[in-house]
Short mmCIF file of C-alpha atoms in Angstrom, two decimals:
data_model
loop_
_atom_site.label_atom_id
_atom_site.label_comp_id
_atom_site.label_asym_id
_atom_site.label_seq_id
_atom_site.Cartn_x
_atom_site.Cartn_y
_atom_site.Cartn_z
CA UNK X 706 0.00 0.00 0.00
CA UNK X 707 1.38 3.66 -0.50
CA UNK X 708 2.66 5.67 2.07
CA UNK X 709 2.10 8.90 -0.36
CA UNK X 710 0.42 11.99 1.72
CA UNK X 711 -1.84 14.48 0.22
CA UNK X 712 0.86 17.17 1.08
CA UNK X 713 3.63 14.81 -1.25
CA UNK X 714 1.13 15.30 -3.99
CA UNK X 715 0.30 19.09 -3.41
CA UNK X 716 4.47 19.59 -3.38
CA UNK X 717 4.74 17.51 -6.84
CA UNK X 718 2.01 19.74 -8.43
CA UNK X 719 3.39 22.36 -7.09
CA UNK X 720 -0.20 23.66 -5.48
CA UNK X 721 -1.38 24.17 -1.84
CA UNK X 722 -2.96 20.92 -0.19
CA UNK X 723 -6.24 22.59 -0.14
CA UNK X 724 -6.31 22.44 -3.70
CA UNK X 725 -5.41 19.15 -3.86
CA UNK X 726 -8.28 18.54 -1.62
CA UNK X 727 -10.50 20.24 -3.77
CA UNK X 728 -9.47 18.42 -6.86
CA UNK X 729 -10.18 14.96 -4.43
CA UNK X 730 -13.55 16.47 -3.42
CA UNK X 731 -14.79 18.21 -6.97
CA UNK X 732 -15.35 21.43 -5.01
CA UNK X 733 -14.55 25.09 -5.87
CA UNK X 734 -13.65 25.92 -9.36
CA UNK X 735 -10.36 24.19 -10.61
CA UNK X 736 -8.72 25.01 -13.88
CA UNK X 737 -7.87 22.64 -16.24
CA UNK X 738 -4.23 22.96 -16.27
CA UNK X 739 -4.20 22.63 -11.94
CA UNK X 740 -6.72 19.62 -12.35
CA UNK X 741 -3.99 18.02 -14.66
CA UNK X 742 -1.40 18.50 -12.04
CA UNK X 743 -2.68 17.04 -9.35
CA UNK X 744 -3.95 13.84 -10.88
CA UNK X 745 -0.56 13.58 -12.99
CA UNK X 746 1.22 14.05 -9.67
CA UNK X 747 -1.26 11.43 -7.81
CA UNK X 748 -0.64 8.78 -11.17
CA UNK X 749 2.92 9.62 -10.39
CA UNK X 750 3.01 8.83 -6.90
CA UNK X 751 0.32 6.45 -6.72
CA UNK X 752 -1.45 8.25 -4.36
CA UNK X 753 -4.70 6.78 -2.69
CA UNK X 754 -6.97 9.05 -1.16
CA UNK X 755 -8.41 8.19 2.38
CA UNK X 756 -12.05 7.07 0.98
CA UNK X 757 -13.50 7.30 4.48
CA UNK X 758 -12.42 10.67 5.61
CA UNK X 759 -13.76 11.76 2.02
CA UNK X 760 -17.21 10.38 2.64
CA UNK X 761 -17.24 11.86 5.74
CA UNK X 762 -16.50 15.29 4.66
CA UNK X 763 -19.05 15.18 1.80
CA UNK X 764 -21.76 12.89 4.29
CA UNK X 765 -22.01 10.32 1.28
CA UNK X 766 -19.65 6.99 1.33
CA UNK X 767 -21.18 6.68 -2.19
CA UNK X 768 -22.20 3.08 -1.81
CA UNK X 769 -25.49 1.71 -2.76
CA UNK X 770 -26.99 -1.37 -1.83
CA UNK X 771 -28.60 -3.79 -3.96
CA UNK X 772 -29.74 -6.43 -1.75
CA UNK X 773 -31.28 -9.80 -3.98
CA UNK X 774 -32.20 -13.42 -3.06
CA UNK X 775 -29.50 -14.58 -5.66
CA UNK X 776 -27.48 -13.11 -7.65
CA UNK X 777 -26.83 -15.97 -9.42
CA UNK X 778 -30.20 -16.58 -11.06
CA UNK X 779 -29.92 -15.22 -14.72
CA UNK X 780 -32.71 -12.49 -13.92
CA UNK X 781 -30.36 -11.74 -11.07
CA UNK X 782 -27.11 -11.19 -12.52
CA UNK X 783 -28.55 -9.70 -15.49
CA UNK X 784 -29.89 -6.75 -13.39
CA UNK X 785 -27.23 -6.52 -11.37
CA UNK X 786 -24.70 -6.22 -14.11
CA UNK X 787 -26.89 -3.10 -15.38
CA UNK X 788 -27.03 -2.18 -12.08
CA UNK X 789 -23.58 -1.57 -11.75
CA UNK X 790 -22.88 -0.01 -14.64
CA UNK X 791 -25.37 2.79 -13.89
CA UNK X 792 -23.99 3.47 -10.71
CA UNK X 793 -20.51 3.58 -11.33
CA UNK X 794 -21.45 6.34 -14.08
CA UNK X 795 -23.39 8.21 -11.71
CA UNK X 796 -20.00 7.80 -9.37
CA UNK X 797 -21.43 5.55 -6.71
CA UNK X 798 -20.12 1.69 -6.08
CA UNK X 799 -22.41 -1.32 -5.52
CA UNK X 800 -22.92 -3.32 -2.36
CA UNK X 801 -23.96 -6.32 -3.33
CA UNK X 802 -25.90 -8.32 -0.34
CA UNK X 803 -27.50 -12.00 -1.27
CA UNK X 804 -29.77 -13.24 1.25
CA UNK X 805 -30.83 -16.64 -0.17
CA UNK X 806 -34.03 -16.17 0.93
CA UNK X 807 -32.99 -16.07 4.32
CA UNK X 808 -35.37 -13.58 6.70
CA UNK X 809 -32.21 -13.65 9.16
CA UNK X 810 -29.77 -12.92 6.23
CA UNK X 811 -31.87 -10.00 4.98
CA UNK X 812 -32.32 -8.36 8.32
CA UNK X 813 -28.57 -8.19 9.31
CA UNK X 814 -28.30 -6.70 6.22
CA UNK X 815 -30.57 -4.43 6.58
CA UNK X 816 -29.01 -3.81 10.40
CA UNK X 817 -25.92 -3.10 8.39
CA UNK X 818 -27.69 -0.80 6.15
CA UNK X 819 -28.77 1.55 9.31
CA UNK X 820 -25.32 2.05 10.51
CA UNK X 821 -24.94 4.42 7.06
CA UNK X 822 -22.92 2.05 5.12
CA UNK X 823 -24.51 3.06 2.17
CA UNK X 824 -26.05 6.18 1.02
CA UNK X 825 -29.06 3.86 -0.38
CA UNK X 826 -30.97 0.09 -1.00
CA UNK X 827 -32.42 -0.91 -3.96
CA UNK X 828 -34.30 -3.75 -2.51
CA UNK X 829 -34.69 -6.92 -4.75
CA UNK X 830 -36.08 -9.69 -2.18
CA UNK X 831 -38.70 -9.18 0.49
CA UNK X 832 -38.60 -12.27 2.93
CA UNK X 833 -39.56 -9.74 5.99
CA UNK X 834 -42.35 -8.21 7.23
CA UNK X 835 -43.23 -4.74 5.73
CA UNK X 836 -42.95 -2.77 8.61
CA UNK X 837 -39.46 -3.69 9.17
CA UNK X 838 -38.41 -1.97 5.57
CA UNK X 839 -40.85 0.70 6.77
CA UNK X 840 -39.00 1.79 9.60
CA UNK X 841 -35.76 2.41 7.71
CA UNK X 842 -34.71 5.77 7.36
CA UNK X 843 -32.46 5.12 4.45
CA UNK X 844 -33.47 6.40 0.60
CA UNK X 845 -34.93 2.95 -0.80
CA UNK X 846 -36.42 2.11 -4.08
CA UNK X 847 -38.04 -1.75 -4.88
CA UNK X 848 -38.30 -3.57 -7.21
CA UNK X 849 -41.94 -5.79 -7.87
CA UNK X 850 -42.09 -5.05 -3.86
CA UNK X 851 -45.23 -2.99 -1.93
CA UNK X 852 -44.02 -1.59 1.04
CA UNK X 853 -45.51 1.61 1.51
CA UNK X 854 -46.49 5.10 -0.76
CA UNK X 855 -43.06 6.71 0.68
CA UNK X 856 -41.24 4.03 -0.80
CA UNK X 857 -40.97 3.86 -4.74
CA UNK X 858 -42.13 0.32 -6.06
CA UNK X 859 -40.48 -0.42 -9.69
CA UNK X 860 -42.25 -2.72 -12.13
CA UNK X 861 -43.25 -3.70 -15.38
CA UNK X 862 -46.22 -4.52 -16.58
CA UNK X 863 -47.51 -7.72 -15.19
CA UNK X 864 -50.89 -7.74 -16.24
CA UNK X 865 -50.04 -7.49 -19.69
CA UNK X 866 -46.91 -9.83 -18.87
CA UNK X 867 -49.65 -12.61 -18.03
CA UNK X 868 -51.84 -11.82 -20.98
CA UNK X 869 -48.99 -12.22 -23.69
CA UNK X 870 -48.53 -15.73 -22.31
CA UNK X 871 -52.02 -17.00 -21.54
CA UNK X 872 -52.90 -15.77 -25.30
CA UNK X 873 -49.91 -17.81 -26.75
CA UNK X 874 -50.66 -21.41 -25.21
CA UNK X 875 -54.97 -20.81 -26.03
CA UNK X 876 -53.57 -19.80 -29.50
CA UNK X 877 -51.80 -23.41 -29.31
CA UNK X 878 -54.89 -25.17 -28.00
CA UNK X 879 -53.39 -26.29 -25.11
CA UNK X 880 -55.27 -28.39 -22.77
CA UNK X 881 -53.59 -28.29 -19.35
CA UNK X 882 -50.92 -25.98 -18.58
CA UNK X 883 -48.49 -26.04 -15.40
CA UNK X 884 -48.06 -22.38 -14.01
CA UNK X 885 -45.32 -22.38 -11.88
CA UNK X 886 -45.24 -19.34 -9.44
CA UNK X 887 -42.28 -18.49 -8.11
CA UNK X 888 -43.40 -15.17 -6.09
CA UNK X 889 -42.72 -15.81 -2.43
CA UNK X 890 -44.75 -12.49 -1.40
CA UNK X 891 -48.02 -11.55 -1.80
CA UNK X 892 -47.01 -7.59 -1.49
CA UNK X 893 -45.43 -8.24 -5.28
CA UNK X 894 -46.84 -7.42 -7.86
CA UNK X 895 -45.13 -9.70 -10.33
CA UNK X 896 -47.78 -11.90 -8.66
CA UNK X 897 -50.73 -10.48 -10.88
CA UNK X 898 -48.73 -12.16 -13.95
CA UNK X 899 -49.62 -15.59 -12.49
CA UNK X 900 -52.88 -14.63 -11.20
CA UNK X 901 -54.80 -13.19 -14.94
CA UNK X 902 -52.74 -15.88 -17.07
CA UNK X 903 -54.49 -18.70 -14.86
CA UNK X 904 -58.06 -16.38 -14.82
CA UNK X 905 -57.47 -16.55 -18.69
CA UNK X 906 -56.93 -19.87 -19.39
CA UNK X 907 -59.74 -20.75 -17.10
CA UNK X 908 -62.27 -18.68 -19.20
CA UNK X 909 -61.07 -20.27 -22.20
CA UNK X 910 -61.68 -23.90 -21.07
CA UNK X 911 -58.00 -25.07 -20.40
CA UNK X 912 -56.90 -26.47 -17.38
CA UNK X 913 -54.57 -24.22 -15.04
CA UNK X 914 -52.61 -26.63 -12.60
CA UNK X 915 -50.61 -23.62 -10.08
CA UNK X 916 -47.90 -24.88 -8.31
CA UNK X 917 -46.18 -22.54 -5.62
CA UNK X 918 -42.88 -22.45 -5.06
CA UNK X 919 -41.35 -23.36 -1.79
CA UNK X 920 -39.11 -19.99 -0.66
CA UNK X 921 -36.59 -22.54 0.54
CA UNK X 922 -36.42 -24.57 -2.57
CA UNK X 923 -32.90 -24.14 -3.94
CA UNK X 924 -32.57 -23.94 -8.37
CA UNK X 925 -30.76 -27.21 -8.03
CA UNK X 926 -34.06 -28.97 -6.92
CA UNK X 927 -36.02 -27.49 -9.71
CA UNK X 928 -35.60 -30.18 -12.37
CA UNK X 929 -36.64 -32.92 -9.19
CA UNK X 930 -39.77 -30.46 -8.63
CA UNK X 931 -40.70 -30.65 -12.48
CA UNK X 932 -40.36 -34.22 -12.61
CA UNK X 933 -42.51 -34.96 -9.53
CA UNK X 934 -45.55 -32.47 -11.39
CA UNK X 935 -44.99 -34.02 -14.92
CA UNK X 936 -45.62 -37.91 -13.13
CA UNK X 937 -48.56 -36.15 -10.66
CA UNK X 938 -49.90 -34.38 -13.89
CA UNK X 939 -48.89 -36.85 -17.03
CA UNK X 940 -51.96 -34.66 -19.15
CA UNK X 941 -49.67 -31.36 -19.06
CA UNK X 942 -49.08 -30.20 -22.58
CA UNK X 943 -47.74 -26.85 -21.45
CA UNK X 944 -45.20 -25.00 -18.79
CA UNK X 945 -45.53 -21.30 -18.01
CA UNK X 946 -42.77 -19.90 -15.36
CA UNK X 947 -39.62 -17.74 -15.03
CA UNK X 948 -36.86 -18.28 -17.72
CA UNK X 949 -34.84 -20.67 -15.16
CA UNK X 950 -37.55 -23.26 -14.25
CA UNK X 951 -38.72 -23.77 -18.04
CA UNK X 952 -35.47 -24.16 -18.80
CA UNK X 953 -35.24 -27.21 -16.50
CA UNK X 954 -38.86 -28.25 -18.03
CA UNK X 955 -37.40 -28.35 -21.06
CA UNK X 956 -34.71 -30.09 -19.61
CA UNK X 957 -37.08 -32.76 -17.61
CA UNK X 958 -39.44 -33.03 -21.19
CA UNK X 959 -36.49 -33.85 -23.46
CA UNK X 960 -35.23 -36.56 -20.92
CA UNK X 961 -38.84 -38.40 -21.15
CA UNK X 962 -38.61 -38.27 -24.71
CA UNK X 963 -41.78 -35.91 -25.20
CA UNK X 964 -40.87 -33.57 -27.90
CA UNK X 965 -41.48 -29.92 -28.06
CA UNK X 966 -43.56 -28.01 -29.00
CA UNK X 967 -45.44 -31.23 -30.25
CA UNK X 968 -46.87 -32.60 -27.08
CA UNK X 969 -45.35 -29.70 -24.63
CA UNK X 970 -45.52 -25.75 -25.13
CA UNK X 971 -43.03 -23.93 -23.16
CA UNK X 972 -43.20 -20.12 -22.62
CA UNK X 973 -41.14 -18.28 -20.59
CA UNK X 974 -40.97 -15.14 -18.93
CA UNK X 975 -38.33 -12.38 -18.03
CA UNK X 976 -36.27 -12.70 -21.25
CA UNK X 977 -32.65 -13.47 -19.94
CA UNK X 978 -29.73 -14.57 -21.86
CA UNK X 979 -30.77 -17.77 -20.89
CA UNK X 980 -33.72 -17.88 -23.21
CA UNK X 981 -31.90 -17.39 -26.05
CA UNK X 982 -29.16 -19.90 -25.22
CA UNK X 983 -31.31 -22.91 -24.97
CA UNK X 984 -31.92 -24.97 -27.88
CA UNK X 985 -34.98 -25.00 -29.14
CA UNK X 986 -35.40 -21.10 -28.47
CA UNK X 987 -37.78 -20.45 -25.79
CA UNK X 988 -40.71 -18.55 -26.71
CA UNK X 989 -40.79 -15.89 -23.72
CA UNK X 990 -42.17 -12.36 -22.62
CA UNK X 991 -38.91 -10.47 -21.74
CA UNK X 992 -39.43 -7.86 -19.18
CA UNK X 993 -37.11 -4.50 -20.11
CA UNK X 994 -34.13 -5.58 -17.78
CA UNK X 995 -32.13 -2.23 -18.70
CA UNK X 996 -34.44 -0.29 -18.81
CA UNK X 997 -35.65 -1.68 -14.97
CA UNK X 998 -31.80 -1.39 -13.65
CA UNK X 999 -32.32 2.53 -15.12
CA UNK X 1000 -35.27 3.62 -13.59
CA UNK X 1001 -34.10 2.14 -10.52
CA UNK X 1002 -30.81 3.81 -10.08
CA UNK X 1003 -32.29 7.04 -11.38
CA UNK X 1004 -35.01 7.05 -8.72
CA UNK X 1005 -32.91 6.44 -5.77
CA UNK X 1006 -30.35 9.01 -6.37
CA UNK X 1007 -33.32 11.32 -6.81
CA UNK X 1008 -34.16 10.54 -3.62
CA UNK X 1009 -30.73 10.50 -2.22
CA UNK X 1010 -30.93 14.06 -3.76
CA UNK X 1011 -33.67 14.96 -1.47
CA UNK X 1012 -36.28 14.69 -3.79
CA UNK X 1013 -39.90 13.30 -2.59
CA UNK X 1014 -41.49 10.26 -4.23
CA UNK X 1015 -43.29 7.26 -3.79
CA UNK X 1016 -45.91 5.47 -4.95
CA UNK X 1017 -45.88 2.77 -8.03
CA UNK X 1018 -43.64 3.28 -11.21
CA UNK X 1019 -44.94 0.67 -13.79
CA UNK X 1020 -42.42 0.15 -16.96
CA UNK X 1021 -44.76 -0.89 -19.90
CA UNK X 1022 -42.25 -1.90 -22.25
CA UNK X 1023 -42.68 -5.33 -21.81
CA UNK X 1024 -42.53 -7.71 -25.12
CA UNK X 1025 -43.45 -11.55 -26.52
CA UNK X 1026 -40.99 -12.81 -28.45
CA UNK X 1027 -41.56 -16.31 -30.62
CA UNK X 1028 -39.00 -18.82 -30.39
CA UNK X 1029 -40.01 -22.97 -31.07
CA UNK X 1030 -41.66 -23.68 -28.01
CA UNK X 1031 -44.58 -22.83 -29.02
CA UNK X 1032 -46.03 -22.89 -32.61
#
């Protein structure tokens, strides 16, 4: 580590070391040709400002939170990549928290979180009760989580979401479809997908078998959880659920030699890289992951700002996109 000092780099550039602070801190005018200096000098002398005193001169340690169940679930990571791209181009670092859907995981993270860590949560995973986010007194933005109007819930259109795939498997004349629900709160709204694509399927005389979840099933158990519904339910002739689990349908299908889309429609939902790695190409509805990681970021640090708002931001640029899991 360097032993440099801020007044080594101030005698290099041949300024005072309240410039040099300045430069560190983007305060005060600073010409161009002084600005050079002192970062040529720092390069020079591989100088490494103090991050802590700086955050606690500008009351920001320009950290965000991102807390998530798992980060390595394709819908996951793919945020979180986005994630932290916008934030390191709005100057802020992540802190990435996974809770596994722990409740005791999220809540010493959340602990963590009140000891002003972080100048802000974006909160991906809601295994506690709602009064515990309530209480926070931390900017916070969720996502496809209702906590309260002075929190910000981000979303995309789920309604729609559930239409786009209930209209492809009655356009397919399917017969019985599994709808796998993976929404371990009922304050989400990505729940309402699940809810009008069984309600439509229903009115149109197919079969909706809804299977919930477990919170502490684990993505390695998924293709044992498929197999157990396909021998429970041997009339299924179609799977609707997040990209990962139809991705182990397809998995579980192709093993029992029923070919698709003959005898099994698959249609997925979120639109991950995923979906467009698997071979046949999953027919999905891709929710605007960009876009989401965006509007989150740009929310919160309008609130870090000091701006008020709360309430429900639904996205609607979600899209169906045909692969050959469907015809």
């Amino acid at each position: 580590m360097s032993n440099t000092k801020i007044k080594d780099v101030a005698e290099l550039a041949g300024v005072s070391v309240a410039t040099v602070s300045r430069v560190l801190n983007n305060k005060g005018y600073i010409s161009k040709e002084t600005y050079e200096k002192v970062y040529d000098a720092i390069n020079k002398l591989d100088y490494i400002p103090n991050q802590l005193a700086r955050s606690l001169y500008k009351q920001h340690s320009w950290y965000i939170s991102l807390i998530v169940p798992d980060s390595s679930n394709p819908f996951w990571a793919e945020i979180t990549k986005y994630i932290e791209v916008k934030l390191y181009d709005r100057g802020y670092k992540l802190f990435l928290c996974n809770t596994k859907d722990d409740a005791n995981r999220e809540r010493e993270y959340i602990r963590m979180m009140r000891q002003n860590m972080v100048d802000g949560i974006i909160l991906g995973t809601h295994m506690l009760e709602i009064d515990e986010y309530q209480n926070l007194t931390l900017p916070i933005v969720a996502l496809d989580l209702f906590i309260g109007e002075h929190i910000p819930t981000i979303c995309v259109d789920h309604v729609k979401g559930g239409q786009l795939a209930a209209q492809e498997f009655i356009k397919n004349r399917c017969n019985c479809v599994l709808n796998i629900r993976a929404i371990l709160s009922k304050n989400s709204p990505s729940l309402q997908r699940h809810l009008v694509f069984d309600r439509l399927l229903t009115e149109n005389g197919i079969q909706c078998i809804n299977y919930d979840l477990k919170k502490e099933a684990d993505k390695s158990e998924y293709s044992g959880i498929v197999n157990r519904l396909f021998d429970e339910y041997p009339q299924i002739d179609g799977v609707f659920s997040e990209d990962l689990l139809v991705v182990n349908a397809m998995k579980c299908a192709l093993e029992r030699g029923i070919p698709i889309p003959e005898k099994l429609k698959i249609v997925g939902y979120d639109g991950t890289d995923w979906a467009g790695l698997c071979y046949p190409p999953i027919t999905f509805v891709a929710q605007p992951i960009e876009l989401l990681a965006s509007v989150l970021v740009d929310v919160l640090l309008r609130k870090i700002s000091g701006e008020v708002i709360g309430g429900n931001i639904i996205l609607p640029d979600i899209t169906f996109l045909k692969g050959k899991t469907t015809y």
